[in-house]
mmCIF file of C-alpha atoms in Angstrom:
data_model
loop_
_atom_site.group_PDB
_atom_site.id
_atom_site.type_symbol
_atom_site.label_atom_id
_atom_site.label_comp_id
_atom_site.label_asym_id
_atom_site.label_seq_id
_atom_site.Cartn_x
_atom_site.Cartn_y
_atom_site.Cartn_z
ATOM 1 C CA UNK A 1 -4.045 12.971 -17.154
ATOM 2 C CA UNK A 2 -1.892 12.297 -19.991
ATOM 3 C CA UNK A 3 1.140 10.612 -20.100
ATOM 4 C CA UNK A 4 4.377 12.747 -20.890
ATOM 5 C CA UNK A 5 5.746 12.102 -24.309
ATOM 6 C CA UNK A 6 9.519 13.215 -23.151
ATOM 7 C CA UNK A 7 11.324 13.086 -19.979
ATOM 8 C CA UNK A 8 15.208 14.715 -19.650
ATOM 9 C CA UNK A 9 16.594 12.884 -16.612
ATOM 10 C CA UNK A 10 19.972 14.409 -15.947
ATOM 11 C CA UNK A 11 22.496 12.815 -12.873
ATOM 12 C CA UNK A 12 23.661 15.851 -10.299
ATOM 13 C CA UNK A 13 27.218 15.320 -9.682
ATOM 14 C CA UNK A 14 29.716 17.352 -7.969
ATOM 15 C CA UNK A 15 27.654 17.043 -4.962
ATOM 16 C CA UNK A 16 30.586 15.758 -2.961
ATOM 17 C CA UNK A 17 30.173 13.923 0.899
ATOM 18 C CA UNK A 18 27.426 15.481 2.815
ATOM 19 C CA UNK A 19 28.058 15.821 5.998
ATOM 20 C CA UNK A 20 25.462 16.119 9.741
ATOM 21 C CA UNK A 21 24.432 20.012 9.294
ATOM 22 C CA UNK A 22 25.024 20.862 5.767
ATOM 23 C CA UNK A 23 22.469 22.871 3.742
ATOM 24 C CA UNK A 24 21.390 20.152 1.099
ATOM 25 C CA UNK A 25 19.320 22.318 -0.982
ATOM 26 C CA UNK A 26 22.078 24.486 -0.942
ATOM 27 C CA UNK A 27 24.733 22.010 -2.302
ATOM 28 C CA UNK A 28 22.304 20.895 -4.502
ATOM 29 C CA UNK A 29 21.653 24.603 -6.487
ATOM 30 C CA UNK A 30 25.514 24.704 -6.239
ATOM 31 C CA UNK A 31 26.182 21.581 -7.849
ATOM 32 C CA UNK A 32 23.366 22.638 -10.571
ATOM 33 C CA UNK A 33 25.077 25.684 -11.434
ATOM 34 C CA UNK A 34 28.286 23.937 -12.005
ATOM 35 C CA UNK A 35 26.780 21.998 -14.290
ATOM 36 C CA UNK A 36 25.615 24.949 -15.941
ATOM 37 C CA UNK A 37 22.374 23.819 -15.012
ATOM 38 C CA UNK A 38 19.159 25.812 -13.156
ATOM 39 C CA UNK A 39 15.952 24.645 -11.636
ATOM 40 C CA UNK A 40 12.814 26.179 -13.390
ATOM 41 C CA UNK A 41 9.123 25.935 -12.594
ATOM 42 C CA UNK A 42 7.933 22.260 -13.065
ATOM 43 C CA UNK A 43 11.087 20.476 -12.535
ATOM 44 C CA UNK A 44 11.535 17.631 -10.066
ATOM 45 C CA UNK A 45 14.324 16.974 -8.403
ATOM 46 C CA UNK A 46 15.091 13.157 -7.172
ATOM 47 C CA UNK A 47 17.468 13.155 -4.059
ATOM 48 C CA UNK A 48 18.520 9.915 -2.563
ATOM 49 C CA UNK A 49 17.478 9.628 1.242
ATOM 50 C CA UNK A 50 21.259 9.059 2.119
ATOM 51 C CA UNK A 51 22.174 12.667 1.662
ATOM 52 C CA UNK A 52 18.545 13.626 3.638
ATOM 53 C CA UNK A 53 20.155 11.174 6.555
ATOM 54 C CA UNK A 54 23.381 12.243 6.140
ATOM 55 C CA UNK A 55 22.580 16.305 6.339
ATOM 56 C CA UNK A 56 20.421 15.583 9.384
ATOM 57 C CA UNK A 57 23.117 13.480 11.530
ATOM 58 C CA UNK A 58 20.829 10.341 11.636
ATOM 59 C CA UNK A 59 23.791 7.484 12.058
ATOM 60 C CA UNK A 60 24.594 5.051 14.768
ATOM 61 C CA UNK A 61 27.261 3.025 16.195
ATOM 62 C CA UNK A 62 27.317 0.077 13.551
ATOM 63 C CA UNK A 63 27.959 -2.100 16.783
ATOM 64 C CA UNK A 64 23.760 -1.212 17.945
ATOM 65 C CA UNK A 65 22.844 -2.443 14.176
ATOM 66 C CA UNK A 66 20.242 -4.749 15.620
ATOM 67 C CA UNK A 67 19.176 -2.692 18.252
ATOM 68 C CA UNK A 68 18.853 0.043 16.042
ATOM 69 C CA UNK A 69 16.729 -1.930 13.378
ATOM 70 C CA UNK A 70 14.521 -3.349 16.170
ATOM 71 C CA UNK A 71 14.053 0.405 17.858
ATOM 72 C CA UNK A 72 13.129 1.376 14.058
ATOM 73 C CA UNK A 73 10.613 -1.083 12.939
ATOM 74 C CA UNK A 74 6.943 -1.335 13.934
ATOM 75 C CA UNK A 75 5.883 -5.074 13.502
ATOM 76 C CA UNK A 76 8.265 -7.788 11.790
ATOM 77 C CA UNK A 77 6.962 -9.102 8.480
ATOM 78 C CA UNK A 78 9.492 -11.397 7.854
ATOM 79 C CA UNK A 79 12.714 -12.625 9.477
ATOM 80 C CA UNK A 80 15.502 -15.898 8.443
ATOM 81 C CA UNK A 81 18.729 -16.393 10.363
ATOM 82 C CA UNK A 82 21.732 -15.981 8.525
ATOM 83 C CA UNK A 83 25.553 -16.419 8.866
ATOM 84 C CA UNK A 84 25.580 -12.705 9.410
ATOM 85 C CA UNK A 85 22.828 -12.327 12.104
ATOM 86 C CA UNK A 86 18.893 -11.962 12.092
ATOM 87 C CA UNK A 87 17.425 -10.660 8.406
ATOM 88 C CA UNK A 88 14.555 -9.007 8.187
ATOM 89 C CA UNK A 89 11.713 -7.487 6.527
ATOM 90 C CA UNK A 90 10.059 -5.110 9.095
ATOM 91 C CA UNK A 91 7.573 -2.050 8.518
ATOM 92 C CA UNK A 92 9.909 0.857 9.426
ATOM 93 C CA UNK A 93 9.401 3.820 11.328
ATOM 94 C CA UNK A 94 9.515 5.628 8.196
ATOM 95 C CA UNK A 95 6.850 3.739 6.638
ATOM 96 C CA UNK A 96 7.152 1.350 3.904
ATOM 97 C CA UNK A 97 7.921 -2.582 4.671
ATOM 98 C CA UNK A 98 11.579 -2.948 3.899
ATOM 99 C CA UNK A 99 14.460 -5.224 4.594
ATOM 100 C CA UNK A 100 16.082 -3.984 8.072
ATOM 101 C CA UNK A 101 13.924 -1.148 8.957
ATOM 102 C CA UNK A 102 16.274 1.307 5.684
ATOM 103 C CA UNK A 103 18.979 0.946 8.541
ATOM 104 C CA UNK A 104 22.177 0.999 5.777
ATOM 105 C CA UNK A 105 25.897 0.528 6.545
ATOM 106 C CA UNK A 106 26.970 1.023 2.943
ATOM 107 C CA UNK A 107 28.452 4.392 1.900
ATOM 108 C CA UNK A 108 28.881 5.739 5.785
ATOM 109 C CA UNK A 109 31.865 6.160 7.974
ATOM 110 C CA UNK A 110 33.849 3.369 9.007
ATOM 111 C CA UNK A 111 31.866 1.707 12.362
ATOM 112 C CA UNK A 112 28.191 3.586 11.736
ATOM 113 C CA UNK A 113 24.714 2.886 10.146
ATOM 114 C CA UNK A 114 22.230 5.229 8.476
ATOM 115 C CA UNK A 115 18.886 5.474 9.668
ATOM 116 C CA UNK A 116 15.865 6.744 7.642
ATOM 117 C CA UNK A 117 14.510 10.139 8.325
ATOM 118 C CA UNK A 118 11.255 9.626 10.779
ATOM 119 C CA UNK A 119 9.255 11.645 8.402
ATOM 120 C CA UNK A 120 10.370 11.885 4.642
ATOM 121 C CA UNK A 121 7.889 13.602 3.584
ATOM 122 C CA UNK A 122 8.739 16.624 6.123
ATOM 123 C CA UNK A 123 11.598 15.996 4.673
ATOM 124 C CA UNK A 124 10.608 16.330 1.076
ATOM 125 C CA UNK A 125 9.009 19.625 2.128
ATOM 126 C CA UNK A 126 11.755 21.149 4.128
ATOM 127 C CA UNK A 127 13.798 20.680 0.904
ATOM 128 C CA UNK A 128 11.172 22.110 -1.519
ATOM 129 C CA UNK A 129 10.954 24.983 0.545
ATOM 130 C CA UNK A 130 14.829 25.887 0.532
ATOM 131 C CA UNK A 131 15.014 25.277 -3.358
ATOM 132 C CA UNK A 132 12.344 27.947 -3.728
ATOM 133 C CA UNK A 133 13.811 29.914 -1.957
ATOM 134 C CA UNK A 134 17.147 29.902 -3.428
ATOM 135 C CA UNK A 135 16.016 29.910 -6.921
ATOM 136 C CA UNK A 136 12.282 30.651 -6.688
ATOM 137 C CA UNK A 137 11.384 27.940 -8.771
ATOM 138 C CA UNK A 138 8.157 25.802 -7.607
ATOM 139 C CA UNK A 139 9.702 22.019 -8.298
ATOM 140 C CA UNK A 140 8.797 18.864 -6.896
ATOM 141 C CA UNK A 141 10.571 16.778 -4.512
ATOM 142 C CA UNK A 142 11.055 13.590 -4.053
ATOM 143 C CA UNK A 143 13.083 11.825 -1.390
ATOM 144 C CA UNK A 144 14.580 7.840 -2.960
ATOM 145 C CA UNK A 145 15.031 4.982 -1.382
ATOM 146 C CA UNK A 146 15.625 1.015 -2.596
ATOM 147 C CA UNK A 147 13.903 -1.485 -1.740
ATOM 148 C CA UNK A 148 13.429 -5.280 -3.343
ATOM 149 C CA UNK A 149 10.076 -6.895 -4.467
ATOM 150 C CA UNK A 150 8.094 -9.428 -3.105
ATOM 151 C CA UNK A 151 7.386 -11.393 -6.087
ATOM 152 C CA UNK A 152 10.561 -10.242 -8.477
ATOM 153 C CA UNK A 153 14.464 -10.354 -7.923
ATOM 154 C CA UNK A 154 16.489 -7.199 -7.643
ATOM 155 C CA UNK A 155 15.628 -4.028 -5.890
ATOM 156 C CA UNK A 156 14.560 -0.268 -7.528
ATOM 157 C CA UNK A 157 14.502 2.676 -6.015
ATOM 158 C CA UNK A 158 10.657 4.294 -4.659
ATOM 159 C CA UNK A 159 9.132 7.281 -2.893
ATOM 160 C CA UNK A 160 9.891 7.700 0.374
ATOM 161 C CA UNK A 161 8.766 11.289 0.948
ATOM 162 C CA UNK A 162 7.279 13.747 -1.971
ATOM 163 C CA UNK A 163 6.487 17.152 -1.703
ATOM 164 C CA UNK A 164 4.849 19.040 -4.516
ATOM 165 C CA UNK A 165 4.298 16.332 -6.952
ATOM 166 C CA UNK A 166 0.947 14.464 -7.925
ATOM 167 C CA UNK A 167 1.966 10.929 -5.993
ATOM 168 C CA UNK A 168 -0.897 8.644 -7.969
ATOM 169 C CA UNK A 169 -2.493 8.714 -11.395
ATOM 170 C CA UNK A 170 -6.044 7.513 -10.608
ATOM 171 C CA UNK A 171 -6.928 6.038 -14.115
ATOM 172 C CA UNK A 172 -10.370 4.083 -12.317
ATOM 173 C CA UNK A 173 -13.454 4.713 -14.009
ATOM 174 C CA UNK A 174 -11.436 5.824 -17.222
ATOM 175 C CA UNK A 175 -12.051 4.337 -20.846
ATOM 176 C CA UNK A 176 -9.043 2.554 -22.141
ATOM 177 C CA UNK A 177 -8.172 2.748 -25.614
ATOM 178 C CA UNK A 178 -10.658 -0.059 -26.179
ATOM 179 C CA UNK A 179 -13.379 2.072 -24.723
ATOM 180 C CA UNK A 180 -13.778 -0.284 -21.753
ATOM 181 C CA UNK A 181 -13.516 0.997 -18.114
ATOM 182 C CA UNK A 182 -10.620 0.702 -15.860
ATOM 183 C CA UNK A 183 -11.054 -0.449 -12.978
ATOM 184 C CA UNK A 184 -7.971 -1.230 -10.864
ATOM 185 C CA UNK A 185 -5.154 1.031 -12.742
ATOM 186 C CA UNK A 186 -3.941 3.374 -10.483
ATOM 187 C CA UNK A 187 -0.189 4.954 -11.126
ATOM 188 C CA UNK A 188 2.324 5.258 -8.607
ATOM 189 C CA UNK A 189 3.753 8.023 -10.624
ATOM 190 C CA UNK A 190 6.161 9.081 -7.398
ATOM 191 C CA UNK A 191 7.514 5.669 -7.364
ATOM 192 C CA UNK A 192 8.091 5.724 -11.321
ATOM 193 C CA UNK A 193 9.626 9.185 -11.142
ATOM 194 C CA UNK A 194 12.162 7.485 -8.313
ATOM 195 C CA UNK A 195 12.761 4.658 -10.183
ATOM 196 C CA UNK A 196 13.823 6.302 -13.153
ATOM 197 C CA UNK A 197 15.684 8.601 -11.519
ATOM 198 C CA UNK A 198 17.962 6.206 -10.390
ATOM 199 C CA UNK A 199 18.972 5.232 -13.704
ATOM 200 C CA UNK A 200 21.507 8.027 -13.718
ATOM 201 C CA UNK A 201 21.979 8.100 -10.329
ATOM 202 C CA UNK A 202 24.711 5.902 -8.708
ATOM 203 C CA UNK A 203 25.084 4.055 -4.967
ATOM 204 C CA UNK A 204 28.876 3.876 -6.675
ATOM 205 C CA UNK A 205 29.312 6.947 -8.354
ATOM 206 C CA UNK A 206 28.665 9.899 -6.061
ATOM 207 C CA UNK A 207 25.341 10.709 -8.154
ATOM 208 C CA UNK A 208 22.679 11.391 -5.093
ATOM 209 C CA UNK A 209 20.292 13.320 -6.660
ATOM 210 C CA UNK A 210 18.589 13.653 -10.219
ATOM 211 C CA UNK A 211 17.019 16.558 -12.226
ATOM 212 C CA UNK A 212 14.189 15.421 -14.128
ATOM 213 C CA UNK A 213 11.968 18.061 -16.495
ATOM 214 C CA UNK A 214 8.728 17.032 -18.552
ATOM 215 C CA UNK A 215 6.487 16.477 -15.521
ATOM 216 C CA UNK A 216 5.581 20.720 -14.980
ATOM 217 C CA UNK A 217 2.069 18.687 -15.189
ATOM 218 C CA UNK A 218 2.058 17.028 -12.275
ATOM 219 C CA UNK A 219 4.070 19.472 -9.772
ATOM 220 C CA UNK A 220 1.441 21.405 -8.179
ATOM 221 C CA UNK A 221 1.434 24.707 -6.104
ATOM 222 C CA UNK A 222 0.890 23.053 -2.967
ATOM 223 C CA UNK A 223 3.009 20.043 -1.312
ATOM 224 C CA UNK A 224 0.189 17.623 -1.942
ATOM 225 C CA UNK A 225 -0.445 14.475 0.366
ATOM 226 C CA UNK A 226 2.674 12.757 0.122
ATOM 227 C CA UNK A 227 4.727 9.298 -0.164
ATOM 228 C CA UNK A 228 2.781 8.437 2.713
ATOM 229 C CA UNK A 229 -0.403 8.465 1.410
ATOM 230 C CA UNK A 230 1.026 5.205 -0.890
ATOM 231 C CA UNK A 231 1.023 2.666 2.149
ATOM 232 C CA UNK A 232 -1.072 0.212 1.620
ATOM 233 C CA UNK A 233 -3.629 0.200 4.834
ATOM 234 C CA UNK A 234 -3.884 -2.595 7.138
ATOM 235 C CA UNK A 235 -7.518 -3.989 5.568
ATOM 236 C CA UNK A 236 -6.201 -4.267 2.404
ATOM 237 C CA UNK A 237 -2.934 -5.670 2.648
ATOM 238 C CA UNK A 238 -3.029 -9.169 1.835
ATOM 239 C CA UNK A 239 0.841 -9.717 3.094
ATOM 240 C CA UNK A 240 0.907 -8.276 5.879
ATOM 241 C CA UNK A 241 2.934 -11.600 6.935
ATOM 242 C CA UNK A 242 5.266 -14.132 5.480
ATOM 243 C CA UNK A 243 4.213 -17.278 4.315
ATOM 244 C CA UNK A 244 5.831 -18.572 7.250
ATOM 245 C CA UNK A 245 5.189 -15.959 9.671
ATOM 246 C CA UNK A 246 1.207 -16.274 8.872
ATOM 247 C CA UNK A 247 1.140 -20.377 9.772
ATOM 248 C CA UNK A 248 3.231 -19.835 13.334
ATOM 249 C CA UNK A 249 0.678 -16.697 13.785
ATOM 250 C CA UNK A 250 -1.960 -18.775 13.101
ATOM 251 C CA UNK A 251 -1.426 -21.472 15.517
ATOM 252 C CA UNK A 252 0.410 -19.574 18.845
ATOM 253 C CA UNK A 253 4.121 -20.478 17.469
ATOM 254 C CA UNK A 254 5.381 -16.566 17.054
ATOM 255 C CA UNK A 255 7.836 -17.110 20.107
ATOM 256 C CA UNK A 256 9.978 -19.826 18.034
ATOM 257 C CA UNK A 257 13.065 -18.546 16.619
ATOM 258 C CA UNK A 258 13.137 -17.364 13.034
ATOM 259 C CA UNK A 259 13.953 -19.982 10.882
ATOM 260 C CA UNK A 260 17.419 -20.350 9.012
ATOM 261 C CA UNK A 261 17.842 -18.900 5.322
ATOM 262 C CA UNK A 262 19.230 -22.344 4.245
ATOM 263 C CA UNK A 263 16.747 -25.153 5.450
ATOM 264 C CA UNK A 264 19.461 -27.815 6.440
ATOM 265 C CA UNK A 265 19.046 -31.509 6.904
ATOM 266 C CA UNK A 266 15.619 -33.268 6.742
ATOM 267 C CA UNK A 267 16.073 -33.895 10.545
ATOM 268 C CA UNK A 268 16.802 -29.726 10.977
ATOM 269 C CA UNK A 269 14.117 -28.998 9.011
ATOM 270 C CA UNK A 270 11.791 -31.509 11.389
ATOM 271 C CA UNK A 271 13.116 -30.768 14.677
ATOM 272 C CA UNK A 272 11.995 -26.818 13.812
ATOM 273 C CA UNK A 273 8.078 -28.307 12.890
ATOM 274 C CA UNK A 274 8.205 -30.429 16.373
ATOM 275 C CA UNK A 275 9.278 -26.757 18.292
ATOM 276 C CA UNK A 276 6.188 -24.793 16.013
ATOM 277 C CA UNK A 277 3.791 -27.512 16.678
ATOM 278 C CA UNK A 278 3.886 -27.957 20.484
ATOM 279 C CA UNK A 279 4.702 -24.648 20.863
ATOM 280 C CA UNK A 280 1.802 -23.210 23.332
ATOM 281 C CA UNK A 281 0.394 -26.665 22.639
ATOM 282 C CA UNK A 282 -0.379 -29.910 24.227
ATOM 283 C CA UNK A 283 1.254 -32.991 23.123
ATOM 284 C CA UNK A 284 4.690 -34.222 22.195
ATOM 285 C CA UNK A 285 6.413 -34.317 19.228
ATOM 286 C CA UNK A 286 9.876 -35.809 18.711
ATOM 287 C CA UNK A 287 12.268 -36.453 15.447
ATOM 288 C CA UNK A 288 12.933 -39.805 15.110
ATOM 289 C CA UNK A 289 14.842 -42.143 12.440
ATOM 290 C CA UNK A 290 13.226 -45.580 12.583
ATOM 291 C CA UNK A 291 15.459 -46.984 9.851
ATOM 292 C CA UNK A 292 13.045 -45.138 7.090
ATOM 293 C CA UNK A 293 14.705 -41.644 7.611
ATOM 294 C CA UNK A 294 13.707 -39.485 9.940
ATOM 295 C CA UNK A 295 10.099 -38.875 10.911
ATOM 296 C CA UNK A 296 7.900 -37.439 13.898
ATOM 297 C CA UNK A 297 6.469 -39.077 16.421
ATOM 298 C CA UNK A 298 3.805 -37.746 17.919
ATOM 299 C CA UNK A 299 2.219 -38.559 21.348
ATOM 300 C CA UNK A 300 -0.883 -37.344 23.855
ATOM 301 C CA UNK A 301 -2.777 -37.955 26.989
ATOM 302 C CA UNK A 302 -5.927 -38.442 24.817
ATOM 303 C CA UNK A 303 -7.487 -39.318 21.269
ATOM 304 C CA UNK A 304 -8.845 -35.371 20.817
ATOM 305 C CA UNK A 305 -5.020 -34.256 22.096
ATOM 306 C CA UNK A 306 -3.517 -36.041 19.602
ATOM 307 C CA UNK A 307 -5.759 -35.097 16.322
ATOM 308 C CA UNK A 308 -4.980 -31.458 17.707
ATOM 309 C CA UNK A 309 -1.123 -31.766 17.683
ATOM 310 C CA UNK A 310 -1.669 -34.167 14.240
ATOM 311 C CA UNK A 311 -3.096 -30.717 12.988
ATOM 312 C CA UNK A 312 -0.732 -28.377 14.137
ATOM 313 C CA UNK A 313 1.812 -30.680 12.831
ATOM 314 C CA UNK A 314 0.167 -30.445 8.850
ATOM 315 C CA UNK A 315 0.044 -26.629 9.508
ATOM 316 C CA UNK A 316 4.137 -26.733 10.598
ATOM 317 C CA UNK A 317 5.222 -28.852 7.991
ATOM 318 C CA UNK A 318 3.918 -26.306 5.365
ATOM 319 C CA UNK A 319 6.496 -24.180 6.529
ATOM 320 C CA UNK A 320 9.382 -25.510 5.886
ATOM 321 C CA UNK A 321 7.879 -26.930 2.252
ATOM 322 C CA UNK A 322 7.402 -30.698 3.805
ATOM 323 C CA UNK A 323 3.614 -32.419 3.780
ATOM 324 C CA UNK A 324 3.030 -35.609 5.524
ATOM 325 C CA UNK A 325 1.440 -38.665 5.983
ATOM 326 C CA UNK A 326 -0.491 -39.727 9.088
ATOM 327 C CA UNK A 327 0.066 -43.595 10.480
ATOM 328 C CA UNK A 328 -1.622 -44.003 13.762
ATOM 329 C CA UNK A 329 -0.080 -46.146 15.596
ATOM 330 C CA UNK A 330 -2.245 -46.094 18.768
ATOM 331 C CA UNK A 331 -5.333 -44.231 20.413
ATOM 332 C CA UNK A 332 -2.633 -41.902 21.571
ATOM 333 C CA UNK A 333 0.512 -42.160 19.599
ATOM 334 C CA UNK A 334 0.880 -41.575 15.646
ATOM 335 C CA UNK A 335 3.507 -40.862 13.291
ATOM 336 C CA UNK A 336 4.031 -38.351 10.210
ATOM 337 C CA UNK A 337 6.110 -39.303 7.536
ATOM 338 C CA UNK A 338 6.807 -36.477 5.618
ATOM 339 C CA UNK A 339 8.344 -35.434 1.788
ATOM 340 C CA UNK A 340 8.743 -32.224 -0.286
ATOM 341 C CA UNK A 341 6.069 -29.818 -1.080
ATOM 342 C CA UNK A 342 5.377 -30.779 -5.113
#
């Protein structure tokens, strides 16, 4: 489909604080008209998912925070300690893989968190449905959230739930401009549309929601398949851990507390590869400083015991960004000298 060659993006304001049991599509036409603004055919409307919380009562005593984010994730991704507590990445109920499950303490009431809405896209249609009917319009939804990047700094707002707008632009087995076929470009127009929205949106400003109008061509009749229908599934997810999550997984270490967001000393970052390696393993494996700086000493009942733990060792150092180097000392004793990752 083509591309759009203009997009008006205009912030809603005048919203004001939505409380547990307020009609948001309601406040939402309201604010509209005082803007001297109306909602025709084709227009999509980009509503943060605070104000979707907020209208459905979804908050928590800030005091359950971790309890809260643990009852709302499905698997852990990710996790560091912190000065603050336990950070992490988690695949939320909702969801998408995000830090904390979407659980949010900012812009709430003194002592409470915000939890994301079970099912956004419900959501997303629930909201469609009471925009139509106040203003019979056919618009699409789509229901924002932020979230950071794996491989880029900052965070931008995405799709959490969509209702009545094309999600993906399928461009595979197109020509380019070149003539060639595409074979990989697929547009995550929802995620665009929520991402630019938020440009005149603000977390600061009272701006929750956005009218955008140039996209008629992509809101359908129908509520379509939804944010949803973006997750990446399980077989094709090549990160489905963290670099350091994936080597404990890999050799029985998952038990072992989450590392610490700042590494620490040499001897820190050792002691955690001695817990990692003989974790569920055989063998010992202590952090000693010989008068060279601190290094592990390994030890085992046999010659095969040991070359297991020396392994599990190589894999553990890895993690905290250390390789080593192997002196045996012994048919059943050795000792790993390590230094940083290059």
């Amino acid at each position: 489909m083509r591309s759009a060659t203009s997009l008006q993006v205009v912030g809603i304001t005048g919203v004001g604080e939505v409380r547990s049991g307020d009609d948001l599509a309601g406040l939402l036409v309201d604010a509209l008209h005082a803007q001297r603004a109306s909602l025709v055919d084709g227009d999509v409307l980009a509503v943060s998912s605070k104000v979707v919380s907020k209208a459905r009562g979804l908050t928590a005593p800030l005091a359950e925070r971790e309890a809260v984010i643990a009852a709302q994730s499905v698997r852990t991704v990710a996790a560091r300690r912190t000065p603050a507590g336990l950070a992490s990445v988690v695949q939320s109920a909702a969801g998408p893989v995000m830090a904390a499950a979407g659980v949010d303490a900012s812009n709430v009431a003194d002592g409470t968190v915000l939890l994301l809405p079970a099912d956004a896209d419900a959501e997303a249609r629930s909201l469609r449905a009471g925009l139509r009917e106040l203003t019979g319009a056919d618009v699409g939804v789509v229901v924002t959230d932020t979230a950071g990047r794996a491989w880029r700094e900052g965070q931008t707002d995405f799709a959490l739930g969509v209702a009545g707008l094309a999600v993906l632009d399928d461009l595979r087995g197109e020509l380019d401009a070149s003539g060639r076929p595409m074979s990989v470009t697929a547009r995550a127009i929802a995620d665009e549309v929520a991402a630019t929205a938020d440009l005149v949106k603000g977390k600061t400003d009272g701006v929750p929601a956005a009218l955008i109008r140039g996209l008629a061509a992509r809101v359908g009749a129908d509520d379509g398949p939804g944010a949803r229908s973006l997750l990446r599934a399980a077989a094709a997810d090549w990160f489905r851990l963290g670099h350091v999550e994936a080597v404990r997984a890999a050799i029985g270490a998952t038990a072992v507390d989450a590392p610490p967001v700042v590494p620490g000393t040499p001897a820190e970052r050792l002691a955690r590869v001695a817990d990692v390696a003989t974790a569920g393993g055989t063998g010992r494996c202590l952090v000693k400083d010989d008068g060279a700086g601190p290094a592990l000493h390994l030890s085992a009942d046999d010659a095969f015991e040991l070359g297991a733990l020396a392994q599990r060792v190589v894999a553990a150092l890895w993690t905290e960004d250390l390789e080593g180097t192997l002196t045996r000392s012994g048919g059943r004793e050795a000792v790993v000298r390590v230094a940083p990752v290059r």
